[in-house]
N, CA and C atoms as an extended XYZ file, in Angstrom:
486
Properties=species:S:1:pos:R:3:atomname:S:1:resname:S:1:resid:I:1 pbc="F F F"
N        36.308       15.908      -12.349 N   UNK     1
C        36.303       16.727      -11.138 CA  UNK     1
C        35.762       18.124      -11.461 C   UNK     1
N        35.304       18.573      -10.408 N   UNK     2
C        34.243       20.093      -10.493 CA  UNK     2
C        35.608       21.276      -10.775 C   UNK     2
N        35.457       22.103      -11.186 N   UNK     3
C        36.471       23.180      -11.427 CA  UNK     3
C        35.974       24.547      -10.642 C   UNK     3
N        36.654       25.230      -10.169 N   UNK     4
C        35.855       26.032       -9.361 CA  UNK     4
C        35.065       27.415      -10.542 C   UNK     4
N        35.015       27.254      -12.046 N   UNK     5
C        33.885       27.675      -12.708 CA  UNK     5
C        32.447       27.628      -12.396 C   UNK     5
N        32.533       26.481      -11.398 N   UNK     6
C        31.163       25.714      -11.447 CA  UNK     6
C        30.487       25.897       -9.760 C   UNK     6
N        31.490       26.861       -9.175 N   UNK     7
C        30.862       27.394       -7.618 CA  UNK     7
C        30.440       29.154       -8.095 C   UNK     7
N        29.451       29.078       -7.576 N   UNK     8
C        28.729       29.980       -7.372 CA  UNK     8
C        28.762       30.505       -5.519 C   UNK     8
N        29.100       31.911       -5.452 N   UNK     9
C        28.957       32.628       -3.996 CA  UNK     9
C        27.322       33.136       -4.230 C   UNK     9
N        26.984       32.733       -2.729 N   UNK    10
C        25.532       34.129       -2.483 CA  UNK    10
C        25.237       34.177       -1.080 C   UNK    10
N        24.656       35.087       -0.584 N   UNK    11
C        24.316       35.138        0.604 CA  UNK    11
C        23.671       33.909        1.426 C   UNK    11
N        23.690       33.499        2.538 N   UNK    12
C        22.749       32.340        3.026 CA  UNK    12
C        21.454       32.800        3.301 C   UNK    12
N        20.666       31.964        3.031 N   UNK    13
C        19.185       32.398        3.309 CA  UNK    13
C        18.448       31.276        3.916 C   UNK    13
N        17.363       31.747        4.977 N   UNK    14
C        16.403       31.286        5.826 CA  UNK    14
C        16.304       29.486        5.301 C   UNK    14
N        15.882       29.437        4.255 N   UNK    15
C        15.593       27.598        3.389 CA  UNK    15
C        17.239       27.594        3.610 C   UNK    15
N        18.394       27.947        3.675 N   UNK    16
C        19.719       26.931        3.414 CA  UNK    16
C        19.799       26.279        5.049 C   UNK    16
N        18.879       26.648        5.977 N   UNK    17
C        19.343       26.120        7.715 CA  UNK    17
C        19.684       24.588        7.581 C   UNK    17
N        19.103       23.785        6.948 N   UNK    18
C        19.430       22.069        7.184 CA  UNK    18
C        20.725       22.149        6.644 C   UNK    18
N        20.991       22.733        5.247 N   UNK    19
C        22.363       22.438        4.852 CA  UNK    19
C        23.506       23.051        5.353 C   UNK    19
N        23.005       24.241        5.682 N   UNK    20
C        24.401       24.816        6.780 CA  UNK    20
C        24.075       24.257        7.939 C   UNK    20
N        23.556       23.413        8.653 N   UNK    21
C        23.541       23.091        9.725 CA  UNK    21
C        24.610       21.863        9.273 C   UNK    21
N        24.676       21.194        8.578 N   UNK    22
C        25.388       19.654        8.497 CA  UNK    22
C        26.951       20.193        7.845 C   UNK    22
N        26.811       21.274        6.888 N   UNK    23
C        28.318       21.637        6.927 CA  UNK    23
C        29.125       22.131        8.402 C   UNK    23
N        28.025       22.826        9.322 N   UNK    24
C        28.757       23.056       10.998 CA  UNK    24
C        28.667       21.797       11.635 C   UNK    24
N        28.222       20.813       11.378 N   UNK    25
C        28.357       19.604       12.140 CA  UNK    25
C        29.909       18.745       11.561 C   UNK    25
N        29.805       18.399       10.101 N   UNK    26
C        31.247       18.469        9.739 CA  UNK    26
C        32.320       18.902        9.696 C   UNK    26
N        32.362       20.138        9.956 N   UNK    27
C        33.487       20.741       10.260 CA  UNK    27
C        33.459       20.575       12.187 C   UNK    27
N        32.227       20.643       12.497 N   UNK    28
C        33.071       20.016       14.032 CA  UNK    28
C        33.192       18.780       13.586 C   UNK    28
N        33.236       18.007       13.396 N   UNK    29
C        33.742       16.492       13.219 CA  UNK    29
C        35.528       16.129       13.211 C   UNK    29
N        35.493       17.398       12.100 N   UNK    30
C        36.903       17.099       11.786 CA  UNK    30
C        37.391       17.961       12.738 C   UNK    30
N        37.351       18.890       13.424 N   UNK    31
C        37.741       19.842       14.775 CA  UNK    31
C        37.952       18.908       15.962 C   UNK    31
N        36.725       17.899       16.070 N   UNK    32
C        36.744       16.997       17.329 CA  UNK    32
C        38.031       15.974       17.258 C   UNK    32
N        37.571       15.417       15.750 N   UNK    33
C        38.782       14.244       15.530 CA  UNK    33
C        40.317       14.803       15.693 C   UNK    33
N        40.501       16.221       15.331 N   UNK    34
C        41.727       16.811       15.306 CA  UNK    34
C        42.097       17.332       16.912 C   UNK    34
N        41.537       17.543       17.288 N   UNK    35
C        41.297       17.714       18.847 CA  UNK    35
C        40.289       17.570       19.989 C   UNK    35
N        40.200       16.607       20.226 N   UNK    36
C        39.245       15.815       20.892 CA  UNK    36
C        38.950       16.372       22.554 C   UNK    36
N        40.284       16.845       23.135 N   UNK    37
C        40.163       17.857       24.529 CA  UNK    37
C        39.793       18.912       24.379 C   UNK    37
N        39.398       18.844       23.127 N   UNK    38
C        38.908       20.798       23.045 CA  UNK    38
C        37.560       20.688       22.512 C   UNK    38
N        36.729       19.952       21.544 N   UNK    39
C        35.877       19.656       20.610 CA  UNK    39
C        34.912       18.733       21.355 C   UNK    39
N        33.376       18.968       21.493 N   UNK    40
C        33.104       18.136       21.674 CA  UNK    40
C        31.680       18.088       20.765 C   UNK    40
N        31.396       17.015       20.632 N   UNK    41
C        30.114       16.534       19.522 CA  UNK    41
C        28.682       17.389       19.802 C   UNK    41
N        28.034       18.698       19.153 N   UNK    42
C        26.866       18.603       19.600 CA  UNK    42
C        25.665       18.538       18.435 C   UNK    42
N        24.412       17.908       18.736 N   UNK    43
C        23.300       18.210       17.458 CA  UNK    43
C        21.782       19.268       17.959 C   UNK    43
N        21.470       20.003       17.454 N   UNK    44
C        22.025       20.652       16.567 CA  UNK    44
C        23.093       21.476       16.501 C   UNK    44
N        24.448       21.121       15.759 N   UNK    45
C        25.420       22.364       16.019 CA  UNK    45
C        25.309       23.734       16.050 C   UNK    45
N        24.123       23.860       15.242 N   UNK    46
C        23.784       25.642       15.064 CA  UNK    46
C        22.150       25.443       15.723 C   UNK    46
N        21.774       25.805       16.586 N   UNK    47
C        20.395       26.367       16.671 CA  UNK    47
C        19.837       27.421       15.532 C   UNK    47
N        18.505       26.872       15.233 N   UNK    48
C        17.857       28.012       14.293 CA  UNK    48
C        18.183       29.255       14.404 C   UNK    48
N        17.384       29.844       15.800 N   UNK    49
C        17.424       30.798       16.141 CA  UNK    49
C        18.522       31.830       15.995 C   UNK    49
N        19.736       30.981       16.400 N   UNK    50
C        21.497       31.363       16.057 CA  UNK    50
C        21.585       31.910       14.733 C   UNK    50
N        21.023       31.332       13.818 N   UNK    51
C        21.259       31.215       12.025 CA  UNK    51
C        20.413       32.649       11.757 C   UNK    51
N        19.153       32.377       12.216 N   UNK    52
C        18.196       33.134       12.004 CA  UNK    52
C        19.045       34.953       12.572 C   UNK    52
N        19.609       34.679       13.420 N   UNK    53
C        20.123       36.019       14.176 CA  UNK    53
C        21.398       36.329       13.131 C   UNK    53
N        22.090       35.566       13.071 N   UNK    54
C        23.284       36.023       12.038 CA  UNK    54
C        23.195       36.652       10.778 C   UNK    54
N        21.976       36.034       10.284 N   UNK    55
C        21.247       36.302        9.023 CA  UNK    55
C        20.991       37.919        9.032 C   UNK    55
N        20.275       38.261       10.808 N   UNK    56
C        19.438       39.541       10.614 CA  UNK    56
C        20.766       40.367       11.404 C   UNK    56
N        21.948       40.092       11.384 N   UNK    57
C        22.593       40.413       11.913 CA  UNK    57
C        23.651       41.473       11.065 C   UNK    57
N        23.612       43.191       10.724 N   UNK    58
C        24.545       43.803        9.932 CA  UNK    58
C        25.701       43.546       10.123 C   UNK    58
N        26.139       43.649       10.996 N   UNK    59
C        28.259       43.150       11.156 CA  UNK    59
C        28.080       41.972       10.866 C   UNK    59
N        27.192       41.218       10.421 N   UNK    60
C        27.424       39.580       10.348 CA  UNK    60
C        27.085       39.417        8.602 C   UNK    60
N        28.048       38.409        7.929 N   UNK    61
C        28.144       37.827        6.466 CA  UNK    61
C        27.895       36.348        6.706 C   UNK    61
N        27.013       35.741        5.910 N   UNK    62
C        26.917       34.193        5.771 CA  UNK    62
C        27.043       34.190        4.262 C   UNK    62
N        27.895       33.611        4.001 N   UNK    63
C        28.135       33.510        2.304 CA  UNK    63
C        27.916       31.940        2.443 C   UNK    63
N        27.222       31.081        1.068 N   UNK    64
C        27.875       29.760        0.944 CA  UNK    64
C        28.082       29.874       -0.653 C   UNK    64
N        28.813       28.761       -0.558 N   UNK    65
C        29.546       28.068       -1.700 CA  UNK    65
C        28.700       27.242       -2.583 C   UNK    65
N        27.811       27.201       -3.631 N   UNK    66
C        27.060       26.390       -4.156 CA  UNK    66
C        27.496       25.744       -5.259 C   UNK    66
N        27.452       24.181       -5.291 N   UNK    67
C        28.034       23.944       -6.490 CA  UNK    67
C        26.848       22.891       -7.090 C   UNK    67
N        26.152       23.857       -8.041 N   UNK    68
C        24.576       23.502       -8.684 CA  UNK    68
C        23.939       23.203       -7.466 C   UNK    68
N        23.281       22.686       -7.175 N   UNK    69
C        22.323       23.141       -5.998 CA  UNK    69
C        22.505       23.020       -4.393 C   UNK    69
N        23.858       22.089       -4.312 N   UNK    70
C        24.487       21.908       -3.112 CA  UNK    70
C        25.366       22.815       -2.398 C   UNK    70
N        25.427       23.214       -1.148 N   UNK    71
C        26.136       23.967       -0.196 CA  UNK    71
C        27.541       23.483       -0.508 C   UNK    71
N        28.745       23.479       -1.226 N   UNK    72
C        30.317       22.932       -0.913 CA  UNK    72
C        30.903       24.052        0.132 C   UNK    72
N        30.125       25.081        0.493 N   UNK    73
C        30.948       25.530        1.998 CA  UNK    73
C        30.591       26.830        1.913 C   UNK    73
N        31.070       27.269        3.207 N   UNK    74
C        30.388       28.533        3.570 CA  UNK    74
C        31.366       29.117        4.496 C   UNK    74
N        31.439       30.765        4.626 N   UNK    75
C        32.257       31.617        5.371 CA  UNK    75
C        31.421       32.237        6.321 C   UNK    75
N        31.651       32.845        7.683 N   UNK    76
C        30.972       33.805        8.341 CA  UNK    76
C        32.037       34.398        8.805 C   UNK    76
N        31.728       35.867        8.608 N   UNK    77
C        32.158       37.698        8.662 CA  UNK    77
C        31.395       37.879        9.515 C   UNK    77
N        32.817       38.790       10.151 N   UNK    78
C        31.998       39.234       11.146 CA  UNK    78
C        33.298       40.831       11.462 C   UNK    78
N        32.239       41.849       11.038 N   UNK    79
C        32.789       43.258       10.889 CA  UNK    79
C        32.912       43.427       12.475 C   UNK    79
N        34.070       43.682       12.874 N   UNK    80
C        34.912       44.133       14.327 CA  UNK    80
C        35.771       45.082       14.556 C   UNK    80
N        35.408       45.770       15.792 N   UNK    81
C        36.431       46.944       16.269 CA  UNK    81
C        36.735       46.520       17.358 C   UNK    81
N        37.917       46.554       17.837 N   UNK    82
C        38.983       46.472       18.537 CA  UNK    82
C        38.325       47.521       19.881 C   UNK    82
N        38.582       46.968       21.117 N   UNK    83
C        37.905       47.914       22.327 CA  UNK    83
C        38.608       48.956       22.188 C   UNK    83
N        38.035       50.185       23.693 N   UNK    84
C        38.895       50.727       23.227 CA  UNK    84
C        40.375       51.027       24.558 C   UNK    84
N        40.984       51.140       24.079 N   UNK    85
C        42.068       50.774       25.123 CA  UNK    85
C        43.357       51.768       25.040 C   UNK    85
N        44.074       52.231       26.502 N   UNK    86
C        44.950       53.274       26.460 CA  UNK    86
C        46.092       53.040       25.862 C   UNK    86
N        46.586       51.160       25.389 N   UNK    87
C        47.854       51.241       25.419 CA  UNK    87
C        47.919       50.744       23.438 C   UNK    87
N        46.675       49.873       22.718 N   UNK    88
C        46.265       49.296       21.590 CA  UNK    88
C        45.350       50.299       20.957 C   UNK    88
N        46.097       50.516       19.958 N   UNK    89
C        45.584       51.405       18.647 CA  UNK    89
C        43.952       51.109       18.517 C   UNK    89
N        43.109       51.366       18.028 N   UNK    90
C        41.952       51.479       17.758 CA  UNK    90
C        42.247       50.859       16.595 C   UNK    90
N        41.284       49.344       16.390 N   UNK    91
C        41.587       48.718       15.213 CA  UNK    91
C        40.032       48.400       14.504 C   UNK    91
N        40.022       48.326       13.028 N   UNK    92
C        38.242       47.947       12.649 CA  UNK    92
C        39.030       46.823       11.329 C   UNK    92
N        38.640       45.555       11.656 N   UNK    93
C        39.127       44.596       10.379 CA  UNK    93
C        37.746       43.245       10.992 C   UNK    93
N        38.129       42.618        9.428 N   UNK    94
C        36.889       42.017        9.147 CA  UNK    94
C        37.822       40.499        9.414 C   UNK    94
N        36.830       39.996       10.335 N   UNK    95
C        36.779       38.616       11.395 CA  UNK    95
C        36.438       37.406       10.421 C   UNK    95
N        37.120       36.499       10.245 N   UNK    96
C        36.807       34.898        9.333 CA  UNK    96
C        36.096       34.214       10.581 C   UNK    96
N        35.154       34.056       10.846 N   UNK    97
C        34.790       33.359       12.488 CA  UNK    97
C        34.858       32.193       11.842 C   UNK    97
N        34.365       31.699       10.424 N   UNK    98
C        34.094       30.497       10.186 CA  UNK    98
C        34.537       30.445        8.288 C   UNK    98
N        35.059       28.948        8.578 N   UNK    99
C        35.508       28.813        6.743 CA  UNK    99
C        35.606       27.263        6.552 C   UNK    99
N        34.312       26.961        6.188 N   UNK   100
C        34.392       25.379        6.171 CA  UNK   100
C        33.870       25.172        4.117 C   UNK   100
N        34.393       24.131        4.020 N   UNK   101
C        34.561       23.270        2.697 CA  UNK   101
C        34.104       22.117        3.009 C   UNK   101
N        32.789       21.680        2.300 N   UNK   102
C        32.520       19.830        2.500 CA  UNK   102
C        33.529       19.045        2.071 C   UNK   102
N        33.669       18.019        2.801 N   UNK   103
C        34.890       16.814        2.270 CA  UNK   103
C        34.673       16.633        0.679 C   UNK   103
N        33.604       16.561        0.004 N   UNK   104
C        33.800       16.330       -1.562 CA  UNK   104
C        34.115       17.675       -2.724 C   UNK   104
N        34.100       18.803       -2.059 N   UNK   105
C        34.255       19.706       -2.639 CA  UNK   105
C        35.371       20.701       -1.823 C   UNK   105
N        36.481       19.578       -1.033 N   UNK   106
C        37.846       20.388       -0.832 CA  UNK   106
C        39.042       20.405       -2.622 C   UNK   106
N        39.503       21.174       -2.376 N   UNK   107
C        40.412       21.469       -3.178 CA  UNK   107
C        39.993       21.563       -4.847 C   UNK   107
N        38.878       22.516       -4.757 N   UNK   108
C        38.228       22.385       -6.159 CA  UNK   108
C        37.886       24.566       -6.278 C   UNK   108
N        38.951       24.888       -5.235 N   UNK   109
C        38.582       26.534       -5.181 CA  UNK   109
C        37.484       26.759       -4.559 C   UNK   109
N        36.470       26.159       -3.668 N   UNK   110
C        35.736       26.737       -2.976 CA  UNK   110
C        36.152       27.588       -1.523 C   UNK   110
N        37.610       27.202       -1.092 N   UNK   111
C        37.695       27.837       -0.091 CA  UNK   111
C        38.441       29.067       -0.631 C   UNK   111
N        39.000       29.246       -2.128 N   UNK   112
C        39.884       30.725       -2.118 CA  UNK   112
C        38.621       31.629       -2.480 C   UNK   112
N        37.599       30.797       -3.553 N   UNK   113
C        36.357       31.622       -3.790 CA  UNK   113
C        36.182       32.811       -2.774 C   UNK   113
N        35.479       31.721       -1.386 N   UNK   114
C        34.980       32.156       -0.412 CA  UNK   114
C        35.852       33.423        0.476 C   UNK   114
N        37.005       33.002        0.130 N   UNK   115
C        37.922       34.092        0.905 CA  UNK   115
C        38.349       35.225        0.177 C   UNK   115
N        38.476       35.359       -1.087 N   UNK   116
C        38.039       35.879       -2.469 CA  UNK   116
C        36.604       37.128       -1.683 C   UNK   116
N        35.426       36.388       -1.629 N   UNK   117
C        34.131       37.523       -1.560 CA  UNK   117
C        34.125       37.984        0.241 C   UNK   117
N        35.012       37.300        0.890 N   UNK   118
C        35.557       37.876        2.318 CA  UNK   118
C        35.982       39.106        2.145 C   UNK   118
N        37.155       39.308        0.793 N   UNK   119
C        37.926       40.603        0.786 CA  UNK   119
C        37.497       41.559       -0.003 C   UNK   119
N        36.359       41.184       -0.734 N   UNK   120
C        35.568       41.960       -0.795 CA  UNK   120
C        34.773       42.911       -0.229 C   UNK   120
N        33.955       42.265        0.740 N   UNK   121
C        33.329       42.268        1.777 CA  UNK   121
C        34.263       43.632        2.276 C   UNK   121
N        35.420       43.269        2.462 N   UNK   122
C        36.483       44.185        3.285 CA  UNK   122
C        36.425       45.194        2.819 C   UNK   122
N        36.793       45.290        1.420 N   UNK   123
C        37.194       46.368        0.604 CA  UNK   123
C        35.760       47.561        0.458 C   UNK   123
N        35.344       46.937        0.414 N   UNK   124
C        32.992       48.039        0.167 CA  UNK   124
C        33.068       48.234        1.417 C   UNK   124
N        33.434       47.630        2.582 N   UNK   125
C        33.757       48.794        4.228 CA  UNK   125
C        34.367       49.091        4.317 C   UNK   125
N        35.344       49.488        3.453 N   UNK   126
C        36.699       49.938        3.813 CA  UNK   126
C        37.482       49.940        4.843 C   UNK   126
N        37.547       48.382        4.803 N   UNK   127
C        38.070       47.732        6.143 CA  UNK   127
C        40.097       47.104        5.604 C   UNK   127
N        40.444       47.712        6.174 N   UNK   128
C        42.119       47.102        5.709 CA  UNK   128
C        42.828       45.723        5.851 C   UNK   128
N        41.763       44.921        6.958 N   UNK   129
C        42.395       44.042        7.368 CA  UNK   129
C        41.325       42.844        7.412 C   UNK   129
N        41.752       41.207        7.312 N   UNK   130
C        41.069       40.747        7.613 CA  UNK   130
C        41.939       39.656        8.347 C   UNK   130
N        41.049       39.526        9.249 N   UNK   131
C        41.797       38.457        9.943 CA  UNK   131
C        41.190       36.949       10.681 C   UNK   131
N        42.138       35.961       11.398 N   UNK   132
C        41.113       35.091       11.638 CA  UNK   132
C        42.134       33.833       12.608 C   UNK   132
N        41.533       33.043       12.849 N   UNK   133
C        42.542       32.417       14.186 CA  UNK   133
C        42.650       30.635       13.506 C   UNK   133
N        43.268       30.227       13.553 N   UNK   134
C        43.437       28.735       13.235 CA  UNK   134
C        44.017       27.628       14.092 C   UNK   134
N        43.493       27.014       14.289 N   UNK   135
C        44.090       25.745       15.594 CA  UNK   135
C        45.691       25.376       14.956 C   UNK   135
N        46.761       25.184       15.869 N   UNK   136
C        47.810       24.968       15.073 CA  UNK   136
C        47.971       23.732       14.476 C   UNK   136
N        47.151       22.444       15.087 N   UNK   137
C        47.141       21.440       14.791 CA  UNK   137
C        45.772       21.096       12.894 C   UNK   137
N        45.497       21.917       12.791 N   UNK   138
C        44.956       22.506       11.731 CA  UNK   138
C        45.633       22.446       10.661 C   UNK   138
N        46.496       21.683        9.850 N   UNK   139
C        48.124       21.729        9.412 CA  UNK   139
C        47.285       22.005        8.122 C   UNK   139
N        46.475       21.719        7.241 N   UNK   140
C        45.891       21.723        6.062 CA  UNK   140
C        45.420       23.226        5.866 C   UNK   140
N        44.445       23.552        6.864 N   UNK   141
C        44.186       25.026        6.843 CA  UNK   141
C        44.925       26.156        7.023 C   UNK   141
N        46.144       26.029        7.609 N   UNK   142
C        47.322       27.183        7.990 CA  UNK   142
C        47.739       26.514        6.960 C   UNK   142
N        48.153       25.782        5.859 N   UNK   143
C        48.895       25.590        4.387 CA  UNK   143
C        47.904       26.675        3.301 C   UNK   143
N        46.419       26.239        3.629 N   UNK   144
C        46.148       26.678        2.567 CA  UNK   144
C        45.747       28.775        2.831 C   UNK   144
N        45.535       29.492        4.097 N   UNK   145
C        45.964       30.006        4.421 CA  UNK   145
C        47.267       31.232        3.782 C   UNK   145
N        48.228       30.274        4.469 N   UNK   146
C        49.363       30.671        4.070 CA  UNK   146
C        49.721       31.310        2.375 C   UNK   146
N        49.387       30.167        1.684 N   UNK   147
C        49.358       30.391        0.310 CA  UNK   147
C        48.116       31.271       -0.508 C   UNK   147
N        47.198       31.770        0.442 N   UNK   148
C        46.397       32.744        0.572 CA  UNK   148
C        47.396       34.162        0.491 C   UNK   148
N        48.796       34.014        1.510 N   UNK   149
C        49.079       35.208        1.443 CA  UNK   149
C        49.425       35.789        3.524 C   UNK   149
N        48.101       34.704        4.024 N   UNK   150
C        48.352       35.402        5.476 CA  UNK   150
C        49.124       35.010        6.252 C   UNK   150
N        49.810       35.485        7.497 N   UNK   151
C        50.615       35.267        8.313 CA  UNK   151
C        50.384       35.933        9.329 C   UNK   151
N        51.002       34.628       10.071 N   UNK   152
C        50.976       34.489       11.743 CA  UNK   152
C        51.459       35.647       11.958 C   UNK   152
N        50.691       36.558       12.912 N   UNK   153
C        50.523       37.927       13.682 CA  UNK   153
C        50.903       37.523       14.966 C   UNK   153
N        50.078       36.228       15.873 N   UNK   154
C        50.310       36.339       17.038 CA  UNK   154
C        50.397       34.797       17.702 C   UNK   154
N        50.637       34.164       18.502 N   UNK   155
C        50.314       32.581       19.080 CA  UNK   155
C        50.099       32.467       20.476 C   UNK   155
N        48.880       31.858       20.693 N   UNK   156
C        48.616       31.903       21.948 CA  UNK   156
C        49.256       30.329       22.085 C   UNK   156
N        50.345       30.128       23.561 N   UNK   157
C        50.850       29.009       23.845 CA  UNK   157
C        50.125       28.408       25.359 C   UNK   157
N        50.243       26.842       25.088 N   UNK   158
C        49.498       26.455       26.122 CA  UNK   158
C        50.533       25.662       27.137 C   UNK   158
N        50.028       25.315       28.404 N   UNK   159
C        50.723       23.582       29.095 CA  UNK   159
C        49.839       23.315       29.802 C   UNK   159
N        49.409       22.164       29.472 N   UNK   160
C        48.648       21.200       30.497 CA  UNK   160
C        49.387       20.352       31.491 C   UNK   160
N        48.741       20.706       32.420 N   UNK   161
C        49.895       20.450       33.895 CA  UNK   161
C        49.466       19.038       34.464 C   UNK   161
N        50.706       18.641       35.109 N   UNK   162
C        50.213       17.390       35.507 CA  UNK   162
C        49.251       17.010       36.322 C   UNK   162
């Protein structure tokens, strides 16, 4: 088995679009299968253009995970301030929009790597906080998460009516 010695972080670039396109198609996969009323199947999951903009995008980070020449996963940052509002503090913390791991390269440290050069990321903007939202039915990712260190701030609750 790969040891996470053997992942390499770097920025995403213009040639990685096919392979980050199929890691956002897998991770909706497993989003759809995990919630199917919320998720629904699309191809291409990322439009070029989308990739291409994130790329040229300063508040925006595309890191992936390479393990020898393959993508094992990738993060997107996204540097955010809080509106501004009479009654909520003025807040600036750095956004996880996205944190996917390919199925063959879960649990080999590519996702603490990745969250690892997230708080980085934080720390060179001197940003205090980072934060990020997780489906609750997500039970694997709020474990690993957790043992990251973070905790539930807030829960949005639902009911679907008859």
């Amino acid at each position: 088995s790969l040891s996470s010695m053997d992942i390499h972080i770097r920025s995403a670039a213009e040639t990685d679009y096919e392979q980050v396109n199929q890691v956002f198609a897998n991770e909706l996969a497993h989003h759809a299968a995990l919630l199917p009323h919320r998720f629904q199947l699309a191809d291409p999951v990322m439009p070029r253009q989308w990739f291409l903009d994130v790329l040229a995008d300063p508040n925006k980070t595309l890191y992936v995970a390479l393990s020898e020449d393959s993508i094992a996963g990738l993060i997107l940052l996204v540097e955010s301030f809080s509106q501004d509002d009479p009654i909520y503090r003025p807040r600036h913390y750095l956004y996880v929009d996205e944190l996917a791991v390919q199925p063959p390269y879960r649990r080999q440290g590519s996702g603490r790597r990745l969250m690892e050069a997230a708080e980085e990321v934080a720390v060179a903007r001197d940003i205090a906080t980072v934060e990020l939202i997780v489906w609750q039915a997500n039970t694997q990712a709020l474990a690993f998460y957790e043992r990251l260190g973070y905790r539930t701030v807030r829960r949005r609750l639902a009911r679907d009516l008859p």
